[in-house]
Every structure is written in C-alpha cells, then in structure tokens.
C-alpha cells in the first residue's frame, strides 16, 4: 500500500514537472515578447498561468499521496522538503496573482521550481521510511512548514527584485536615449512599483522567517537541550534573517532604497538557496538527518 | 529628533555632515550621530551576517569540540593560525562581539530618542491641516447639496473616530477642517521590536552566566544525584556557584529502543527511545517518570534530556586464583547504525601487570570477509563481545586525566588479536574466556543498556522566549499597521453647496493609503445619509 501510494506520488510529481516545463517556456516567450497588445504572447501568458495551476494541483496531489503513504507530513527529508517547498513557492505565486497581476513573474517561479524539483527527484529521492525519534514532534509540522512559507514569499520577492533591477536599467537607458535589449519589460510595472510589490512580499516572508527562528529555538530546546547553539543550520538561518533585516532597513535609508535594497533581496534569497542546498548537503551539523 | 537623519522619510540634510573645525564635543556628537544613523546600522547588520559565516565553515568549540580536535589533527600548520583569529570560537570572538555590541549601541542610540519623540507624539494633537490639500496623496473631493457644513464635518469626525483616528478641529478662513491621525501602534511596535531584541541579548547573557549543563552516562539499574561529583562532564556558566544545584536523584530503571520491523526500506531503524526513570526530590517520595527524545524531564528547575544511548556489557574479571578483581557494566560507544560498539576496560590493580582491554560488542554478529565481524542489526539477537588484551603501563599514574573510553597503547604490549599469534577473546552472554599468559578469566555476565543524559539549568530561557515573542509581535504591528494622517476640509461653494476635500499622508510604507481615503469618503457619504454618485 505504502509502495503503491508513494509510486503514484512520484508519477504525479513528474507530471507536474512536465506541465511546469511547458508553462516555463510559454512564460518566457511572453516575457521576451515586445508588447502584449493583440499579440500571441498575451495568450501564451494566459495558457502558462492556467498550466501553472494544473501543475500545482498535480504537485499538491503528489505531496498528499506521499504524506498518506508515510502517515505523516510530507516534509521530513531533503526530497520531501524540496517537494513541499516548491509547492509553496508556486502556491505563493498563484495566490499573489489573485490579488495583483504578477503573471510576468511566472518564468522565474516555474524555472526555479523546475530546477529544485529536478535536483530533488533525481538526486535526493528516498523511499518512505519512519521518522527518527528526534523528528517525532509537532514542531516538525510547524517549524518546517513555516520555513517553507517564508521561502515561498522570499522567492517571489526575489523574482520581483530581479525584474526591478532589469526594469531600472531599461528605464535609465530610455531616459538617456540609449538603446536597450530589455524592450520586453515595457509592458511590466515600472521599477518603483516592482520594488513595492517585492517589499510587501518580503516583509511577509521576514515575519515567517522570524517565526521559523523562534519555533526552531523552542524545538531545539526540547530536542537538543538548548535553544540556540550555533549549529550550521542555525547560523545560516540567522544570516538570512540578518540580511533581510538589512533589506528592510535599506528600504528606509536614503541612498539605499531602490537598486541597493534590491541587491540585498537577491543576496538574501541566494543565502536561502545556499542554506537549503549547500548547507544541507555538505555542511556538518545537527540538522543533517533531516536533509539526507 | 525622531528618526535618524538619513531615514527615507526625514528631510534632506541642509548642511554638510562633517565640519572640519569641530570641537571635541562636536566631534563626539558627530561620531554619535554617525553611529546611530540608519546607514551605520545597516552596514553593521550586513557585517554581522558576513561575520557569522566562518562559524559554519570551521568547527566550533561550542557546538563541535571533537570537530575542532580533528581539524587540528588534519591541518597542523593552518589550525593554530586560524585559532589565533578565533575562528574556532567565532561567536564569542572579539571581532564578532565588537560588531554586535556596536550594533546594539547604535540601536540604543537610535531607539531612545525615538521613544521620547513617540511619547510626545502620543500626547500631541494631530498637526494643523495643510492649506493646499490637493497636493497630498490620496486627495479627492466631493460636492454635497443640502448639507450644513458643520453637520458634514461632525459626520466626518464621527467616521474617522470610528476608524480609530484621533481627531482635532482646525478652522481657517473660508473653511472648517479636521486633522486626524491613526496608527501610533506602528511606531510602538517598532520600538517594542528593538527593545525586545535588546532584551533577548541581555537575557541570553544572564542565562549563559548563571546556568550550567552537565552530562552523565547512566546504566540500567544505576542512579545519580544532581551534585558536581556525579557528572561525567560539567560546563558551568561564569557566575555559577555549586549551591545552584538543586538536590534530587534519578535512577534509570529501564531503557527501551523500538526498531522498525515492517518497512523493508528501514528495517532496524530506531523509531523510539524510552528511558523509564525513578526521580526523587529531597525529602519527598520517589516517583516513576519517563524521558524521551523531544520529551525532556523538567525537574527541580533543571531539564534532563536523553541525548544518547548504547550497550553496556556487564564484565567480570577474575585473577588466576578465581578472585573477582573487576565487576562493572562498561558503557560501549556505538560506531555504526547497527551499534557495533567500542569500549575499554582498564585493570590497574589486582593482576601481576597492568592490563588494558579494548572490546568490540556486536548486538547481532555476523562473520564478514577476512575474519572480520560486523553487526547486522542493532537489537540483541545474537550478541558477541570480543576483547583484545594489552599489558604494560596504562599511563594512569601520571596525573593526566584519561578518557574512560580510550586506551593509550603507547606503553602497552598487545597480546591478542590482529598482528599477534593469539585470537581475540570472544564471549556470548554467560560465557567466559581465558586471558593469555595465565592472567585470569573474563566473563560476560549479561548486556544492559545505558542512556546518556544532559542536565541543563538555564534560568533565563523563559525570558528569552518572552522577548523573542515580544519582538515578533512588535514586528507584526510595525510592518502591517499603517500610520497615516487624514484631513477633511469643508468649505461653502458659490452655488450654496459645500465642497468637501479629503487628503491623506502616509508615514512609512502604506500600500493601501488611497484605498483607505476612498473608504473614508464612502463611509462619510453613508453617514450623511446620501447616496454615492
């Protein structure tokens, strides 16, 4: 039973990846296209957005099947964390689009999700095994899930900051009367609007990250006998928190608003990805058993 | 001064920041304003992030002391240089401390004037209505007929008050106006957040100063009491006094490990560790309780954690005359997931020569290639204990502390095992083996389990949590409660109607400002009993 369910989960996940791949291509064509008016690319974006919902549904199914197969939440090792983390990244993108029109970010979201899922599914797949005693805690449900939520918001903020920087370059070039190859960005919001979107998403991510830190400390106290011990994962969670704290301050500092704060958002998300990949795989620490 | 001068919302500075002819006091003020500026805080934050990185690259004394020892062994030349730069003690190093102390001074210097300013703002009336509202963001206007100007203004005040605005009336030539402000909690939250961080830092400092932690390995059937001597290792805080040790005792009655037996991908994986203990506080009745991973025992102001476990073969050694010279449960250290375990017995007295024994314990033994043995399952299915015998000088008389888990073989001669002519001693529970050279016999009476317990006392961890949660609460209010000012101005028009102007100004990020003004207008029209047009 467990085997059958986890195999269906894998099948569903691969289907989701195939759908995301098509969505990624369509989103990219749309972003590269010059204008949206009356052109094919606008339809491409609509189709890609709909496909992202389909991929999300398939991936959600994969996650639920995995969870049912394992009789627990599907985020207890690197493979499962990647699966649920990317599901949340896509989910944040889709939900944000219910409020604002940010479909133009789709190429970044689906691209990132594809890379992470590809890595996880090919390199870090593990069969369903029971939880080691150290992970048997309701804090696994809370701490890890909130961390993925934070990551989801940071990822969307990151994508918007990248676009903000590109848009900024285009705006400067246009202002100076120079040629620019970034003409596809004409149809996007201006750099200031992109920055505002990014900021609003990142502060939500920052709240979740702060909660992750606190919840992690409470769990660490119960499981390891101390709430903070500069374990490698704790160090990187702290570094990420500090970078984003810097980002929020930069937004409020004259001379740092705009491009510089956007660069900090990029650095911050770089640290998030580093924490999830390099630190999990190569660094020694107490979080190791949850990774591989 | 409310905010640092380089805050985005502050006015641009008019004069250059540095005047070369400053007095010492002036220079000090300049330095202080530099330190408490947003830019400095920002740069210090980024420095702190960068400075934390080496602690994840190099093993740290605090979290991985064995890793440090190993690093020194592997990098004989490099390690002492790194050590000089405190790269094995990053988080207590001079440079890391310098950054966060400067950061916190900067924080204090920024937050205290802001607190004073905020207290004043809380008592102050909303500011006078600007004359030209149409220049402000969120400006809009409506013309109403058949409504008295005073009635319209009173209605606007009512609407704003119901939305928790503080309202103040200002009249001027040709118009009656109200000025309203809300969202004082935004700044309150901001200040709470920063003070709470300071609280976390202080609480952590006190906790590490007055707390202690101790480790103790305890075999089934044995007990220990919370006294300094009872610990295998003990790490007191800087201000620790032994009187802090609350007297109580713990006995490990039984230790149970549950192994996965159904899931073919995880056969033998432990799924539960359970320590059944009897605890006794001074002058009270003993009571039975449990300690599990993730479920520490909270007793007498301390927390007792289950951090490790393993097998402790009960070994008896007799001299050639049959007299017992050693009888004890010897904790063996697990070496792999199937709990092949390594242990040491030292026999300084009772035999003609000092004897040391290095033992391997296999819970479920199987012969491997080349005459090696391995354990293939972590539970006691077919246990076997082997010993290699060494004679000579155990090195115990030099006054140097020796680990009970390691045997210094530099002055010992190996008698059995690899590179000798004799086989290792082997025994299953209940069996005996004879040592070579007529040294005597070794018996494996039985095998029990042991638990390694960590006892912690941290008097301020509750405070750390309190401040951390206060910081989170402060963060939420400071980021999501909008601070805004709203003005409503009512003036008669030439055609006997009234013109109502609305405008708002955000302080800090406020993405819903315009929508907020529109909501106020809609509510105002409703309150006046008019319909929207």
mmCIF file of C-alpha atoms in Angstrom, chain B residues 176-411:
data_model
loop_
_atom_site.group_PDB
_atom_site.id
_atom_site.type_symbol
_atom_site.label_atom_id
_atom_site.label_comp_id
_atom_site.label_asym_id
_atom_site.label_seq_id
_atom_site.Cartn_x
_atom_site.Cartn_y
_atom_site.Cartn_z
ATOM 1 C CA UNK B 176 -13.623 74.381 8.610
ATOM 2 C CA UNK B 177 -11.344 71.364 8.810
ATOM 3 C CA UNK B 178 -10.383 68.380 10.894
ATOM 4 C CA UNK B 179 -6.976 66.806 11.126
ATOM 5 C CA UNK B 180 -6.831 63.152 12.096
ATOM 6 C CA UNK B 181 -4.091 60.662 12.759
ATOM 7 C CA UNK B 182 -4.009 56.945 13.450
ATOM 8 C CA UNK B 183 -1.592 54.045 13.595
ATOM 9 C CA UNK B 184 0.522 55.143 16.566
ATOM 10 C CA UNK B 185 0.872 51.410 17.230
ATOM 11 C CA UNK B 186 3.136 51.190 14.199
ATOM 12 C CA UNK B 187 5.876 53.122 15.939
ATOM 13 C CA UNK B 188 5.068 51.476 19.274
ATOM 14 C CA UNK B 189 5.555 48.091 17.613
ATOM 15 C CA UNK B 190 8.779 49.237 16.027
ATOM 16 C CA UNK B 191 10.150 50.357 19.401
ATOM 17 C CA UNK B 192 8.918 47.192 21.141
ATOM 18 C CA UNK B 193 10.698 45.129 18.485
ATOM 19 C CA UNK B 194 14.025 46.875 19.004
ATOM 20 C CA UNK B 195 13.814 46.895 22.806
ATOM 21 C CA UNK B 196 12.819 43.228 22.732
ATOM 22 C CA UNK B 197 15.949 42.398 20.737
ATOM 23 C CA UNK B 198 17.946 44.139 23.424
ATOM 24 C CA UNK B 199 16.015 42.063 25.971
ATOM 25 C CA UNK B 200 16.920 38.861 24.131
ATOM 26 C CA UNK B 201 20.590 39.798 24.176
ATOM 27 C CA UNK B 202 20.603 40.602 27.897
ATOM 28 C CA UNK B 203 18.585 37.510 28.821
ATOM 29 C CA UNK B 204 20.907 35.282 26.798
ATOM 30 C CA UNK B 205 23.892 36.852 28.529
ATOM 31 C CA UNK B 206 22.479 36.284 32.007
ATOM 32 C CA UNK B 207 21.382 32.764 31.151
ATOM 33 C CA UNK B 208 24.824 31.727 29.988
ATOM 34 C CA UNK B 209 26.385 33.353 33.047
ATOM 35 C CA UNK B 210 24.270 31.710 35.725
ATOM 36 C CA UNK B 211 23.279 28.475 34.023
ATOM 37 C CA UNK B 212 25.062 25.168 33.838
ATOM 38 C CA UNK B 213 24.948 21.941 31.922
ATOM 39 C CA UNK B 214 26.214 18.535 32.899
ATOM 40 C CA UNK B 215 26.477 15.201 31.148
ATOM 41 C CA UNK B 216 26.120 11.814 32.740
ATOM 42 C CA UNK B 217 26.115 8.294 31.379
ATOM 43 C CA UNK B 218 23.824 6.106 33.422
ATOM 44 C CA UNK B 219 23.429 2.343 33.108
ATOM 45 C CA UNK B 220 20.159 0.483 33.668
ATOM 46 C CA UNK B 221 19.740 -0.084 37.378
ATOM 47 C CA UNK B 222 22.079 2.725 38.340
ATOM 48 C CA UNK B 223 21.293 6.178 39.598
ATOM 49 C CA UNK B 224 22.926 9.530 40.087
ATOM 50 C CA UNK B 225 22.279 12.610 42.136
ATOM 51 C CA UNK B 226 22.475 16.213 40.977
ATOM 52 C CA UNK B 227 25.854 17.035 42.516
ATOM 53 C CA UNK B 228 29.047 18.224 40.898
ATOM 54 C CA UNK B 229 30.869 14.960 41.517
ATOM 55 C CA UNK B 230 28.175 12.873 39.900
ATOM 56 C CA UNK B 231 28.695 14.365 36.448
ATOM 57 C CA UNK B 232 31.000 12.901 33.818
ATOM 58 C CA UNK B 233 31.469 16.383 32.434
ATOM 59 C CA UNK B 234 30.185 19.722 33.619
ATOM 60 C CA UNK B 235 30.044 23.165 31.984
ATOM 61 C CA UNK B 236 29.243 25.915 34.469
ATOM 62 C CA UNK B 237 28.393 29.481 33.476
ATOM 63 C CA UNK B 238 30.777 32.243 34.503
ATOM 64 C CA UNK B 239 28.855 33.135 37.667
ATOM 65 C CA UNK B 240 27.836 29.603 38.598
ATOM 66 C CA UNK B 241 28.036 28.509 42.237
ATOM 67 C CA UNK B 242 27.533 24.867 43.288
ATOM 68 C CA UNK B 243 24.686 25.951 45.583
ATOM 69 C CA UNK B 244 22.627 26.369 42.406
ATOM 70 C CA UNK B 245 22.459 22.572 42.097
ATOM 71 C CA UNK B 246 19.017 21.581 43.317
ATOM 72 C CA UNK B 247 19.315 18.251 45.147
ATOM 73 C CA UNK B 248 17.486 15.385 43.503
ATOM 74 C CA UNK B 249 18.330 11.939 42.225
ATOM 75 C CA UNK B 250 17.473 9.900 39.168
ATOM 76 C CA UNK B 251 17.628 6.144 38.641
ATOM 77 C CA UNK B 252 17.438 4.567 35.192
ATOM 78 C CA UNK B 253 15.099 1.609 35.647
ATOM 79 C CA UNK B 254 14.823 0.518 32.065
ATOM 80 C CA UNK B 255 15.854 1.713 28.639
ATOM 81 C CA UNK B 256 13.842 0.581 25.628
ATOM 82 C CA UNK B 257 14.591 1.055 21.960
ATOM 83 C CA UNK B 258 11.938 0.235 19.396
ATOM 84 C CA UNK B 259 13.128 -0.778 15.938
ATOM 85 C CA UNK B 260 11.241 -0.683 12.667
ATOM 86 C CA UNK B 261 10.435 -4.232 11.606
ATOM 87 C CA UNK B 262 7.842 -3.904 8.830
ATOM 88 C CA UNK B 263 9.086 -1.263 6.387
ATOM 89 C CA UNK B 264 11.620 -3.056 4.185
ATOM 90 C CA UNK B 265 13.431 0.214 3.456
ATOM 91 C CA UNK B 266 14.043 0.876 7.121
ATOM 92 C CA UNK B 267 14.479 -2.448 8.889
ATOM 93 C CA UNK B 268 16.324 -1.842 12.124
ATOM 94 C CA UNK B 269 15.880 1.909 12.105
ATOM 95 C CA UNK B 270 15.120 3.078 15.629
ATOM 96 C CA UNK B 271 11.658 4.583 15.900
ATOM 97 C CA UNK B 272 11.516 5.210 19.627
ATOM 98 C CA UNK B 273 13.823 5.615 22.609
ATOM 99 C CA UNK B 274 12.261 5.417 26.046
ATOM 100 C CA UNK B 275 14.012 5.841 29.378
ATOM 101 C CA UNK B 276 11.938 4.780 32.389
ATOM 102 C CA UNK B 277 13.370 6.537 35.409
ATOM 103 C CA UNK B 278 12.634 6.973 39.075
ATOM 104 C CA UNK B 279 13.106 10.510 40.281
ATOM 105 C CA UNK B 280 13.328 11.701 43.850
ATOM 106 C CA UNK B 281 13.410 15.225 45.176
ATOM 107 C CA UNK B 282 14.969 15.763 48.598
ATOM 108 C CA UNK B 283 12.649 14.726 51.454
ATOM 109 C CA UNK B 284 9.974 13.627 49.026
ATOM 110 C CA UNK B 285 8.654 10.323 47.819
ATOM 111 C CA UNK B 286 10.278 8.846 44.705
ATOM 112 C CA UNK B 287 8.103 8.787 41.604
ATOM 113 C CA UNK B 288 8.299 6.999 38.271
ATOM 114 C CA UNK B 289 8.522 9.042 35.094
ATOM 115 C CA UNK B 290 9.965 8.891 31.574
ATOM 116 C CA UNK B 291 12.469 10.730 29.439
ATOM 117 C CA UNK B 292 12.277 10.599 25.665
ATOM 118 C CA UNK B 293 13.853 12.423 22.763
ATOM 119 C CA UNK B 294 11.785 15.591 22.327
ATOM 120 C CA UNK B 295 10.228 14.991 25.744
ATOM 121 C CA UNK B 296 12.753 16.071 28.380
ATOM 122 C CA UNK B 297 12.113 15.680 32.085
ATOM 123 C CA UNK B 298 11.578 19.032 33.784
ATOM 124 C CA UNK B 299 12.614 18.612 37.387
ATOM 125 C CA UNK B 300 13.723 20.984 40.147
ATOM 126 C CA UNK B 301 14.495 23.854 37.795
ATOM 127 C CA UNK B 302 16.554 21.671 35.500
ATOM 128 C CA UNK B 303 15.779 19.963 32.220
ATOM 129 C CA UNK B 304 17.013 16.434 31.690
ATOM 130 C CA UNK B 305 17.471 15.397 28.076
ATOM 131 C CA UNK B 306 18.018 11.998 26.550
ATOM 132 C CA UNK B 307 20.830 12.595 24.090
ATOM 133 C CA UNK B 308 22.409 9.201 23.535
ATOM 134 C CA UNK B 309 22.307 5.529 24.352
ATOM 135 C CA UNK B 310 24.124 2.286 23.794
ATOM 136 C CA UNK B 311 25.057 -1.068 25.221
ATOM 137 C CA UNK B 312 26.926 -1.664 28.451
ATOM 138 C CA UNK B 313 28.221 -5.246 28.719
ATOM 139 C CA UNK B 314 28.476 -6.343 32.348
ATOM 140 C CA UNK B 315 32.016 -7.704 32.625
ATOM 141 C CA UNK B 316 33.626 -9.654 35.453
ATOM 142 C CA UNK B 317 37.393 -10.243 35.557
ATOM 143 C CA UNK B 318 38.881 -12.856 37.879
ATOM 144 C CA UNK B 319 42.534 -13.379 38.689
ATOM 145 C CA UNK B 320 44.100 -16.856 38.250
ATOM 146 C CA UNK B 321 43.043 -17.660 41.826
ATOM 147 C CA UNK B 322 39.411 -17.020 40.881
ATOM 148 C CA UNK B 323 39.073 -13.830 42.905
ATOM 149 C CA UNK B 324 36.929 -11.085 41.341
ATOM 150 C CA UNK B 325 39.113 -8.047 40.609
ATOM 151 C CA UNK B 326 36.680 -6.193 38.352
ATOM 152 C CA UNK B 327 32.921 -6.246 38.024
ATOM 153 C CA UNK B 328 31.026 -3.487 36.293
ATOM 154 C CA UNK B 329 28.726 -2.518 33.473
ATOM 155 C CA UNK B 330 31.010 -0.912 30.883
ATOM 156 C CA UNK B 331 29.346 1.604 28.522
ATOM 157 C CA UNK B 332 30.433 0.984 24.916
ATOM 158 C CA UNK B 333 30.299 3.741 22.292
ATOM 159 C CA UNK B 334 28.233 2.947 19.183
ATOM 160 C CA UNK B 335 30.278 3.063 15.968
ATOM 161 C CA UNK B 336 27.626 2.488 13.310
ATOM 162 C CA UNK B 337 23.877 2.272 12.841
ATOM 163 C CA UNK B 338 23.847 -1.416 13.726
ATOM 164 C CA UNK B 339 25.504 -0.481 17.000
ATOM 165 C CA UNK B 340 28.842 -2.205 16.611
ATOM 166 C CA UNK B 341 30.267 -0.678 19.780
ATOM 167 C CA UNK B 342 33.694 0.049 21.126
ATOM 168 C CA UNK B 343 34.657 0.006 24.785
ATOM 169 C CA UNK B 344 37.625 -0.162 27.104
ATOM 170 C CA UNK B 345 38.326 -1.897 30.419
ATOM 171 C CA UNK B 346 41.331 -0.830 32.477
ATOM 172 C CA UNK B 347 42.702 -3.094 35.201
ATOM 173 C CA UNK B 348 45.403 -1.166 37.052
ATOM 174 C CA UNK B 349 45.331 -3.368 40.161
ATOM 175 C CA UNK B 350 44.814 -6.984 41.117
ATOM 176 C CA UNK B 351 46.974 -8.633 38.465
ATOM 177 C CA UNK B 352 50.746 -9.014 38.310
ATOM 178 C CA UNK B 353 50.868 -6.454 35.490
ATOM 179 C CA UNK B 354 48.548 -3.629 34.491
ATOM 180 C CA UNK B 355 46.093 -4.923 31.900
ATOM 181 C CA UNK B 356 44.005 -3.000 29.371
ATOM 182 C CA UNK B 357 41.282 -4.476 27.212
ATOM 183 C CA UNK B 358 39.823 -2.989 24.034
ATOM 184 C CA UNK B 359 36.474 -4.541 23.301
ATOM 185 C CA UNK B 360 34.089 -4.727 20.396
ATOM 186 C CA UNK B 361 30.483 -5.517 21.025
ATOM 187 C CA UNK B 362 28.209 -6.797 18.240
ATOM 188 C CA UNK B 363 24.479 -6.891 19.142
ATOM 189 C CA UNK B 364 23.796 -9.216 16.191
ATOM 190 C CA UNK B 365 27.083 -10.633 14.997
ATOM 191 C CA UNK B 366 27.901 -11.945 11.563
ATOM 192 C CA UNK B 367 31.203 -13.050 10.073
ATOM 193 C CA UNK B 368 32.440 -10.758 7.372
ATOM 194 C CA UNK B 369 35.246 -11.276 4.891
ATOM 195 C CA UNK B 370 38.793 -11.616 6.130
ATOM 196 C CA UNK B 371 37.808 -12.919 9.540
ATOM 197 C CA UNK B 372 36.271 -9.563 10.477
ATOM 198 C CA UNK B 373 32.990 -9.434 12.310
ATOM 199 C CA UNK B 374 30.170 -6.972 11.839
ATOM 200 C CA UNK B 375 26.883 -6.275 13.495
ATOM 201 C CA UNK B 376 23.976 -6.596 11.099
ATOM 202 C CA UNK B 377 21.105 -5.499 13.347
ATOM 203 C CA UNK B 378 21.044 -3.064 16.264
ATOM 204 C CA UNK B 379 18.958 -5.160 18.651
ATOM 205 C CA UNK B 380 20.262 -8.045 20.791
ATOM 206 C CA UNK B 381 19.605 -11.038 18.525
ATOM 207 C CA UNK B 382 22.966 -12.813 18.633
ATOM 208 C CA UNK B 383 25.284 -10.693 20.764
ATOM 209 C CA UNK B 384 29.031 -11.232 20.927
ATOM 210 C CA UNK B 385 31.748 -9.444 22.872
ATOM 211 C CA UNK B 386 35.402 -9.602 21.833
ATOM 212 C CA UNK B 387 38.403 -8.307 23.755
ATOM 213 C CA UNK B 388 42.000 -7.669 22.786
ATOM 214 C CA UNK B 389 44.339 -7.844 25.764
ATOM 215 C CA UNK B 390 47.194 -5.395 26.362
ATOM 216 C CA UNK B 391 49.721 -5.497 29.197
ATOM 217 C CA UNK B 392 52.162 -2.879 30.426
ATOM 218 C CA UNK B 393 51.674 0.681 31.679
ATOM 219 C CA UNK B 394 48.156 2.113 31.433
ATOM 220 C CA UNK B 395 49.518 5.603 31.980
ATOM 221 C CA UNK B 396 47.194 6.242 34.902
ATOM 222 C CA UNK B 397 49.904 7.266 37.355
ATOM 223 C CA UNK B 398 50.978 10.422 35.544
ATOM 224 C CA UNK B 399 48.257 12.606 36.974
ATOM 225 C CA UNK B 400 46.907 13.321 33.496
ATOM 226 C CA UNK B 401 43.151 12.897 33.092
ATOM 227 C CA UNK B 402 42.438 9.916 30.840
ATOM 228 C CA UNK B 403 39.260 9.197 28.937
ATOM 229 C CA UNK B 404 37.485 6.087 30.139
ATOM 230 C CA UNK B 405 36.574 5.397 26.508
ATOM 231 C CA UNK B 406 40.126 5.321 25.144
ATOM 232 C CA UNK B 407 43.190 3.232 25.878
ATOM 233 C CA UNK B 408 46.621 4.788 25.404
ATOM 234 C CA UNK B 409 48.510 1.823 23.922
ATOM 235 C CA UNK B 410 51.861 3.582 23.578
ATOM 236 C CA UNK B 411 53.341 1.801 26.625
#
